[in-house]
Amino acid sequence: MVLINTTSGIPLNTRVASALGAKNSSVRLQAALEVGSNPDPGLLETLVERCAVEPDFFVRDMLSWALTRFSPRITLPRIRQELDSERAQARSQALHTLGKIGDKGAWAWITRDMLRDADDEVARTAWRVAVALVPEGEKKALADELVVQLGRGDRSVQLSLSRALVDLGDVIEPALEKAAANPDPAVAAHARATELLLRDPETGFNVAIDEARRVIALGPERAAAAAAAAAAAAAGVAEPSEVAEPSNAACVAAIGEPTETTESTGAVDAVEAVDC
């Protein structure tokens, strides 16, 4: 049955489909909300296609929500097709929608290629959704796969990976311990930072990554001595240290220049060089 808008005489599906492509993002947002509130299978294809090109984050999220309002029986097969799309956004949004639907059967669709996708947003979404859908018996294998990505990208990408690993729980510890000994300092620092987050989830990622880089730059013993000296100084009982500390310039060279990044869920603080 075709619903008619009694005001304009235009079929409702036609009006809503047109609104989903409107120039004004508020109009598109309202249209997606309307579809989700009154799901009509005739608009399924329009929603999926719009996910691949919608530029506004909030509208995309509403489109995914609207898709969750349809029967998984018709939605999941169509979303699965998008996982092979040439458009990175189509792949990312399809994964995001799978996560919102939460059907554990979709775990088998999360491939190694998706977890290693060259597009950071696709990979980040795949990490998050894989952790949400993974069966208990597959967690170790997933952890082993995810640690391969340690050291990838800027801090926002690294934070996404660390969060995904931490959400897997203690099963990640052996893989992280091995990665912490990696000769690549970026990989080793990221692994150590993730270990810190696993032990203390309240630790900020910037704090964790800087502490990990300090340990790598100074070595565990010198880093511990430096930390003890700093604690003593804060308590007003600092003693002359027998350990010669490197200059600030040497420390920055070992650790790397500060960078500044943003994450889709909010700004990540500007990274400060470690005060050696």
mmCIF file of C-alpha atoms in Angstrom:
data_model
loop_
_atom_site.group_PDB
_atom_site.id
_atom_site.type_symbol
_atom_site.label_atom_id
_atom_site.label_comp_id
_atom_site.label_asym_id
_atom_site.label_seq_id
_atom_site.Cartn_x
_atom_site.Cartn_y
_atom_site.Cartn_z
ATOM 1 C CA MET A 1 0.000 0.000 0.000
ATOM 2 C CA VAL A 2 1.291 3.440 -0.956
ATOM 3 C CA LEU A 3 0.746 6.048 1.765
ATOM 4 C CA ILE A 4 -0.341 9.462 0.522
ATOM 5 C CA ASN A 5 0.540 12.731 2.163
ATOM 6 C CA THR A 6 -2.900 14.254 2.598
ATOM 7 C CA THR A 7 -1.509 17.780 2.402
ATOM 8 C CA SER A 8 0.395 17.554 -0.862
ATOM 9 C CA GLY A 9 -1.036 14.436 -2.461
ATOM 10 C CA ILE A 10 2.541 13.121 -2.903
ATOM 11 C CA PRO A 11 3.187 9.481 -1.941
ATOM 12 C CA LEU A 12 4.831 9.488 1.503
ATOM 13 C CA ASN A 13 7.715 7.271 0.366
ATOM 14 C CA THR A 14 8.505 9.674 -2.449
ATOM 15 C CA ARG A 15 8.431 12.674 -0.126
ATOM 16 C CA VAL A 16 10.637 11.036 2.518
ATOM 17 C CA ALA A 17 13.098 9.709 -0.064
ATOM 18 C CA SER A 18 13.418 13.221 -1.465
ATOM 19 C CA ALA A 19 13.912 14.681 2.020
ATOM 20 C CA LEU A 20 16.748 12.231 2.719
ATOM 21 C CA GLY A 21 18.681 13.931 -0.080
ATOM 22 C CA ALA A 22 17.802 17.519 0.875
ATOM 23 C CA LYS A 23 20.540 20.158 1.135
ATOM 24 C CA ASN A 24 19.627 20.991 4.727
ATOM 25 C CA SER A 25 21.041 18.432 7.183
ATOM 26 C CA SER A 26 18.195 19.091 9.654
ATOM 27 C CA VAL A 27 15.691 18.070 6.984
ATOM 28 C CA ARG A 28 17.663 14.895 6.275
ATOM 29 C CA LEU A 29 17.871 14.133 10.002
ATOM 30 C CA GLN A 30 14.124 14.530 10.413
ATOM 31 C CA ALA A 31 13.472 12.339 7.371
ATOM 32 C CA ALA A 32 15.649 9.544 8.766
ATOM 33 C CA LEU A 33 13.845 9.831 12.105
ATOM 34 C CA GLU A 34 10.508 9.585 10.310
ATOM 35 C CA VAL A 35 11.551 6.444 8.455
ATOM 36 C CA GLY A 36 12.742 4.817 11.666
ATOM 37 C CA SER A 37 9.528 5.742 13.445
ATOM 38 C CA ASN A 38 7.430 4.249 10.645
ATOM 39 C CA PRO A 39 9.677 1.654 8.967
ATOM 40 C CA ASP A 40 8.558 0.855 5.445
ATOM 41 C CA PRO A 41 10.495 -1.889 3.595
ATOM 42 C CA GLY A 42 10.064 0.163 0.453
ATOM 43 C CA LEU A 43 12.601 2.664 1.842
ATOM 44 C CA LEU A 44 15.249 0.116 2.840
ATOM 45 C CA GLU A 45 17.268 0.540 -0.337
ATOM 46 C CA THR A 46 17.107 4.332 -0.093
ATOM 47 C CA LEU A 47 18.420 4.254 3.480
ATOM 48 C CA VAL A 48 21.310 1.942 2.639
ATOM 49 C CA GLU A 49 22.305 3.984 -0.396
ATOM 50 C CA ARG A 50 22.149 7.185 1.603
ATOM 51 C CA CYS A 51 24.467 5.760 4.258
ATOM 52 C CA ALA A 52 27.220 5.529 1.646
ATOM 53 C CA VAL A 53 27.145 9.222 0.767
ATOM 54 C CA GLU A 54 25.659 11.106 3.742
ATOM 55 C CA PRO A 55 28.246 13.715 4.858
ATOM 56 C CA ASP A 56 26.808 14.547 8.287
ATOM 57 C CA PHE A 57 27.816 12.282 11.192
ATOM 58 C CA PHE A 58 24.557 12.730 13.111
ATOM 59 C CA VAL A 59 22.414 12.040 10.068
ATOM 60 C CA ARG A 60 24.438 8.894 9.312
ATOM 61 C CA ASP A 61 23.866 7.707 12.856
ATOM 62 C CA MET A 62 20.139 8.317 12.494
ATOM 63 C CA LEU A 63 20.132 6.399 9.202
ATOM 64 C CA SER A 64 21.731 3.433 10.973
ATOM 65 C CA TRP A 65 19.181 3.682 13.757
ATOM 66 C CA ALA A 66 16.380 3.681 11.190
ATOM 67 C CA LEU A 67 17.818 0.514 9.645
ATOM 68 C CA THR A 68 17.733 -1.212 13.033
ATOM 69 C CA ARG A 69 13.967 -0.638 13.065
ATOM 70 C CA PHE A 70 13.460 -2.971 10.113
ATOM 71 C CA SER A 71 13.326 -6.734 10.443
ATOM 72 C CA PRO A 72 16.886 -8.157 10.525
ATOM 73 C CA ARG A 73 15.633 -10.774 8.092
ATOM 74 C CA ILE A 74 15.538 -8.177 5.316
ATOM 75 C CA THR A 75 18.102 -5.706 6.636
ATOM 76 C CA LEU A 76 21.103 -7.939 7.280
ATOM 77 C CA PRO A 77 21.430 -9.434 3.784
ATOM 78 C CA ARG A 78 21.346 -5.958 2.241
ATOM 79 C CA ILE A 79 23.868 -4.543 4.701
ATOM 80 C CA ARG A 80 26.170 -7.469 4.069
ATOM 81 C CA GLN A 81 26.403 -6.455 0.420
ATOM 82 C CA GLU A 82 27.759 -3.048 1.501
ATOM 83 C CA LEU A 83 30.716 -4.662 3.262
ATOM 84 C CA ASP A 84 32.237 -5.283 -0.175
ATOM 85 C CA SER A 85 31.548 -1.769 -1.477
ATOM 86 C CA GLU A 86 34.321 0.221 -3.113
ATOM 87 C CA ARG A 87 33.199 3.223 -1.046
ATOM 88 C CA ALA A 88 34.995 3.364 2.295
ATOM 89 C CA GLN A 89 32.067 5.162 3.921
ATOM 90 C CA ALA A 90 29.648 2.484 2.739
ATOM 91 C CA ARG A 91 31.812 -0.210 4.345
ATOM 92 C CA SER A 92 32.279 1.763 7.553
ATOM 93 C CA GLN A 93 28.596 2.600 7.935
ATOM 94 C CA ALA A 94 27.533 -0.960 7.154
ATOM 95 C CA LEU A 95 29.825 -2.185 9.936
ATOM 96 C CA HIS A 96 28.483 0.492 12.276
ATOM 97 C CA THR A 97 24.918 -0.614 11.543
ATOM 98 C CA LEU A 98 25.815 -4.254 12.170
ATOM 99 C CA GLY A 99 27.120 -3.211 15.564
ATOM 100 C CA LYS A 100 23.853 -1.450 16.353
ATOM 101 C CA ILE A 101 21.787 -4.453 15.281
ATOM 102 C CA GLY A 102 24.003 -6.700 17.414
ATOM 103 C CA ASP A 103 23.233 -9.974 15.641
ATOM 104 C CA LYS A 104 26.001 -12.359 16.745
ATOM 105 C CA GLY A 105 25.645 -14.281 13.497
ATOM 106 C CA ALA A 106 27.272 -11.343 11.712
ATOM 107 C CA TRP A 107 30.582 -12.133 13.451
ATOM 108 C CA ALA A 108 31.481 -14.431 10.559
ATOM 109 C CA TRP A 109 31.276 -11.453 8.188
ATOM 110 C CA ILE A 110 34.081 -9.535 9.935
ATOM 111 C CA THR A 111 37.091 -10.583 7.880
ATOM 112 C CA ARG A 112 40.805 -10.022 8.353
ATOM 113 C CA ASP A 113 40.741 -7.645 5.395
ATOM 114 C CA MET A 114 38.205 -5.466 7.216
ATOM 115 C CA LEU A 115 40.282 -5.437 10.405
ATOM 116 C CA ARG A 116 43.278 -4.354 8.308
ATOM 117 C CA ASP A 117 41.402 -2.030 5.944
ATOM 118 C CA ALA A 118 43.629 0.717 4.559
ATOM 119 C CA ASP A 119 40.982 3.292 5.475
ATOM 120 C CA ASP A 120 41.355 4.178 9.157
ATOM 121 C CA GLU A 121 37.638 4.774 9.733
ATOM 122 C CA VAL A 122 36.698 1.402 8.265
ATOM 123 C CA ALA A 123 39.346 -0.372 10.330
ATOM 124 C CA ARG A 124 38.368 1.434 13.536
ATOM 125 C CA THR A 125 34.724 0.524 13.050
ATOM 126 C CA ALA A 126 35.644 -3.070 12.265
ATOM 127 C CA TRP A 127 37.707 -3.311 15.479
ATOM 128 C CA ARG A 128 34.844 -2.025 17.599
ATOM 129 C CA VAL A 129 32.173 -4.196 15.980
ATOM 130 C CA ALA A 130 34.358 -7.309 16.011
ATOM 131 C CA VAL A 131 34.870 -6.952 19.769
ATOM 132 C CA ALA A 132 31.114 -6.523 20.258
ATOM 133 C CA LEU A 133 30.198 -9.617 18.221
ATOM 134 C CA VAL A 134 33.090 -12.011 18.870
ATOM 135 C CA PRO A 135 32.184 -15.356 20.488
ATOM 136 C CA GLU A 136 33.972 -16.117 23.749
ATOM 137 C CA GLY A 137 36.059 -18.862 22.169
ATOM 138 C CA GLU A 138 37.356 -16.545 19.434
ATOM 139 C CA LYS A 139 38.569 -13.708 21.657
ATOM 140 C CA LYS A 140 42.207 -14.829 21.811
ATOM 141 C CA ALA A 141 42.433 -15.176 18.032
ATOM 142 C CA LEU A 142 40.889 -11.728 17.627
ATOM 143 C CA ALA A 143 43.376 -10.268 20.125
ATOM 144 C CA ASP A 144 46.264 -11.807 18.182
ATOM 145 C CA GLU A 145 44.904 -10.237 15.003
ATOM 146 C CA LEU A 146 44.333 -6.794 16.494
ATOM 147 C CA VAL A 147 47.809 -6.454 18.012
ATOM 148 C CA VAL A 148 49.184 -6.599 14.475
ATOM 149 C CA GLN A 149 47.768 -3.074 14.105
ATOM 150 C CA LEU A 150 49.621 -1.629 17.128
ATOM 151 C CA GLY A 151 51.510 1.531 16.234
ATOM 152 C CA ARG A 152 49.179 2.327 13.348
ATOM 153 C CA GLY A 153 47.987 5.848 12.642
ATOM 154 C CA ASP A 154 47.706 8.929 14.815
ATOM 155 C CA ARG A 155 46.689 9.004 18.466
ATOM 156 C CA SER A 156 42.968 8.900 17.755
ATOM 157 C CA VAL A 157 43.413 5.705 15.715
ATOM 158 C CA GLN A 158 45.674 4.209 18.375
ATOM 159 C CA LEU A 159 43.181 5.087 21.099
ATOM 160 C CA SER A 160 40.426 3.285 19.161
ATOM 161 C CA LEU A 161 42.568 0.165 18.891
ATOM 162 C CA SER A 162 43.539 0.268 22.565
ATOM 163 C CA ARG A 163 39.904 0.594 23.596
ATOM 164 C CA ALA A 164 38.954 -2.367 21.422
ATOM 165 C CA LEU A 165 41.736 -4.498 22.907
ATOM 166 C CA VAL A 166 40.914 -3.502 26.481
ATOM 167 C CA ASP A 167 37.269 -4.430 25.891
ATOM 168 C CA LEU A 168 38.429 -7.985 25.142
ATOM 169 C CA GLY A 169 39.702 -8.264 28.718
ATOM 170 C CA ASP A 170 42.620 -10.184 30.195
ATOM 171 C CA VAL A 171 42.864 -12.474 27.157
ATOM 172 C CA ILE A 172 44.958 -9.763 25.474
ATOM 173 C CA GLU A 173 47.801 -9.855 28.025
ATOM 174 C CA PRO A 174 50.060 -12.458 26.312
ATOM 175 C CA ALA A 175 49.762 -10.710 22.942
ATOM 176 C CA LEU A 176 50.501 -7.313 24.491
ATOM 177 C CA GLU A 177 53.498 -8.641 26.404
ATOM 178 C CA LYS A 178 54.982 -9.947 23.169
ATOM 179 C CA ALA A 179 54.236 -6.703 21.321
ATOM 180 C CA ALA A 180 55.847 -4.643 24.102
ATOM 181 C CA ALA A 181 59.176 -6.239 23.174
ATOM 182 C CA ASN A 182 58.821 -5.289 19.506
ATOM 183 C CA PRO A 183 61.918 -3.487 18.148
ATOM 184 C CA ASP A 184 59.659 -0.839 16.594
ATOM 185 C CA PRO A 185 59.348 1.820 19.337
ATOM 186 C CA ALA A 186 55.916 2.930 18.098
ATOM 187 C CA VAL A 187 54.557 -0.612 18.407
ATOM 188 C CA ALA A 188 56.205 -1.178 21.788
ATOM 189 C CA ALA A 189 54.931 2.125 23.207
ATOM 190 C CA HIS A 190 51.392 1.458 21.983
ATOM 191 C CA ALA A 191 51.454 -2.028 23.519
ATOM 192 C CA ARG A 192 52.693 -0.704 26.878
ATOM 193 C CA ALA A 193 50.115 2.080 26.861
ATOM 194 C CA THR A 194 47.373 -0.470 26.245
ATOM 195 C CA GLU A 195 48.684 -2.550 29.151
ATOM 196 C CA LEU A 196 48.418 0.523 31.390
ATOM 197 C CA LEU A 197 44.829 1.098 30.254
ATOM 198 C CA LEU A 198 43.977 -2.551 30.899
ATOM 199 C CA ARG A 199 45.281 -2.297 34.481
ATOM 200 C CA ASP A 200 43.730 1.117 35.101
ATOM 201 C CA PRO A 201 40.918 2.085 32.683
ATOM 202 C CA GLU A 202 40.743 5.525 34.291
ATOM 203 C CA THR A 203 44.221 6.356 32.985
ATOM 204 C CA GLY A 204 44.039 8.864 30.141
ATOM 205 C CA PHE A 205 45.422 7.560 26.862
ATOM 206 C CA ASN A 206 47.786 10.510 26.443
ATOM 207 C CA VAL A 207 49.180 9.840 29.918
ATOM 208 C CA ALA A 208 49.518 6.129 29.170
ATOM 209 C CA ILE A 209 51.255 6.574 25.819
ATOM 210 C CA ASP A 210 53.644 9.208 27.189
ATOM 211 C CA GLU A 211 54.524 6.992 30.144
ATOM 212 C CA ALA A 212 55.118 4.058 27.790
ATOM 213 C CA ARG A 213 57.396 6.173 25.602
ATOM 214 C CA ARG A 214 59.274 7.392 28.674
ATOM 215 C CA VAL A 215 59.980 3.813 29.702
ATOM 216 C CA ILE A 216 61.204 2.942 26.217
ATOM 217 C CA ALA A 217 63.368 6.059 25.966
ATOM 218 C CA LEU A 218 64.991 5.689 29.398
ATOM 219 C CA GLY A 219 64.744 1.972 30.024
ATOM 220 C CA PRO A 220 62.640 0.509 32.858
ATOM 221 C CA GLU A 221 65.205 1.125 35.648
ATOM 222 C CA ARG A 222 65.997 4.731 34.730
ATOM 223 C CA ALA A 223 62.312 5.484 34.167
ATOM 224 C CA ALA A 224 61.523 4.124 37.641
ATOM 225 C CA ALA A 225 64.343 6.189 39.153
ATOM 226 C CA ALA A 226 63.075 9.303 37.392
ATOM 227 C CA ALA A 227 59.542 8.651 38.625
ATOM 228 C CA ALA A 228 60.795 8.132 42.189
ATOM 229 C CA ALA A 229 62.807 11.364 42.032
ATOM 230 C CA ALA A 230 59.775 13.260 40.751
ATOM 231 C CA ALA A 231 57.621 11.837 43.554
ATOM 232 C CA ALA A 232 60.221 12.765 46.149
ATOM 233 C CA ALA A 233 60.505 16.277 44.734
ATOM 234 C CA ALA A 234 56.723 16.670 44.881
ATOM 235 C CA ALA A 235 56.872 15.652 48.544
ATOM 236 C CA GLY A 236 59.632 18.217 49.194
ATOM 237 C CA VAL A 237 62.303 15.636 50.033
ATOM 238 C CA ALA A 238 64.162 15.385 46.766
ATOM 239 C CA GLU A 239 67.677 13.956 46.993
ATOM 240 C CA PRO A 240 70.459 14.379 44.417
ATOM 241 C CA SER A 241 70.098 11.596 41.877
ATOM 242 C CA GLU A 242 73.000 9.351 41.022
ATOM 243 C CA VAL A 243 71.379 8.584 37.693
ATOM 244 C CA ALA A 244 72.274 11.056 34.953
ATOM 245 C CA GLU A 245 69.124 12.017 33.124
ATOM 246 C CA PRO A 246 69.165 12.821 29.396
ATOM 247 C CA SER A 247 68.651 16.370 28.217
ATOM 248 C CA ASN A 248 65.207 17.496 27.132
ATOM 249 C CA ALA A 249 66.386 17.639 23.539
ATOM 250 C CA ALA A 250 67.609 14.042 23.652
ATOM 251 C CA CYS A 251 64.367 12.887 25.237
ATOM 252 C CA VAL A 252 62.207 14.599 22.634
ATOM 253 C CA ALA A 253 64.344 13.107 19.881
ATOM 254 C CA ALA A 254 63.862 9.631 21.354
ATOM 255 C CA ILE A 255 60.169 10.033 21.976
ATOM 256 C CA GLY A 256 59.070 12.070 18.977
ATOM 257 C CA GLU A 257 57.609 15.482 18.329
ATOM 258 C CA PRO A 258 54.158 16.321 19.709
ATOM 259 C CA THR A 259 51.223 15.944 17.351
ATOM 260 C CA GLU A 260 47.613 17.015 17.473
ATOM 261 C CA THR A 261 44.692 14.886 16.345
ATOM 262 C CA THR A 262 40.943 14.640 16.674
ATOM 263 C CA GLU A 263 38.625 11.672 17.150
ATOM 264 C CA SER A 264 35.097 11.278 15.776
ATOM 265 C CA THR A 265 33.642 11.264 19.290
ATOM 266 C CA GLY A 266 35.475 14.421 20.355
ATOM 267 C CA ALA A 267 38.793 16.225 20.386
ATOM 268 C CA VAL A 268 41.823 14.392 21.719
ATOM 269 C CA ASP A 269 44.076 16.626 23.764
ATOM 270 C CA ALA A 270 47.207 17.946 22.096
ATOM 271 C CA VAL A 271 50.109 15.601 22.800
ATOM 272 C CA GLU A 272 52.872 17.022 24.970
ATOM 273 C CA ALA A 273 56.490 15.964 24.702
ATOM 274 C CA VAL A 274 57.572 14.050 27.810
ATOM 275 C CA ASP A 275 59.263 16.223 30.411
ATOM 276 C CA CYS A 276 62.461 14.329 31.046
#
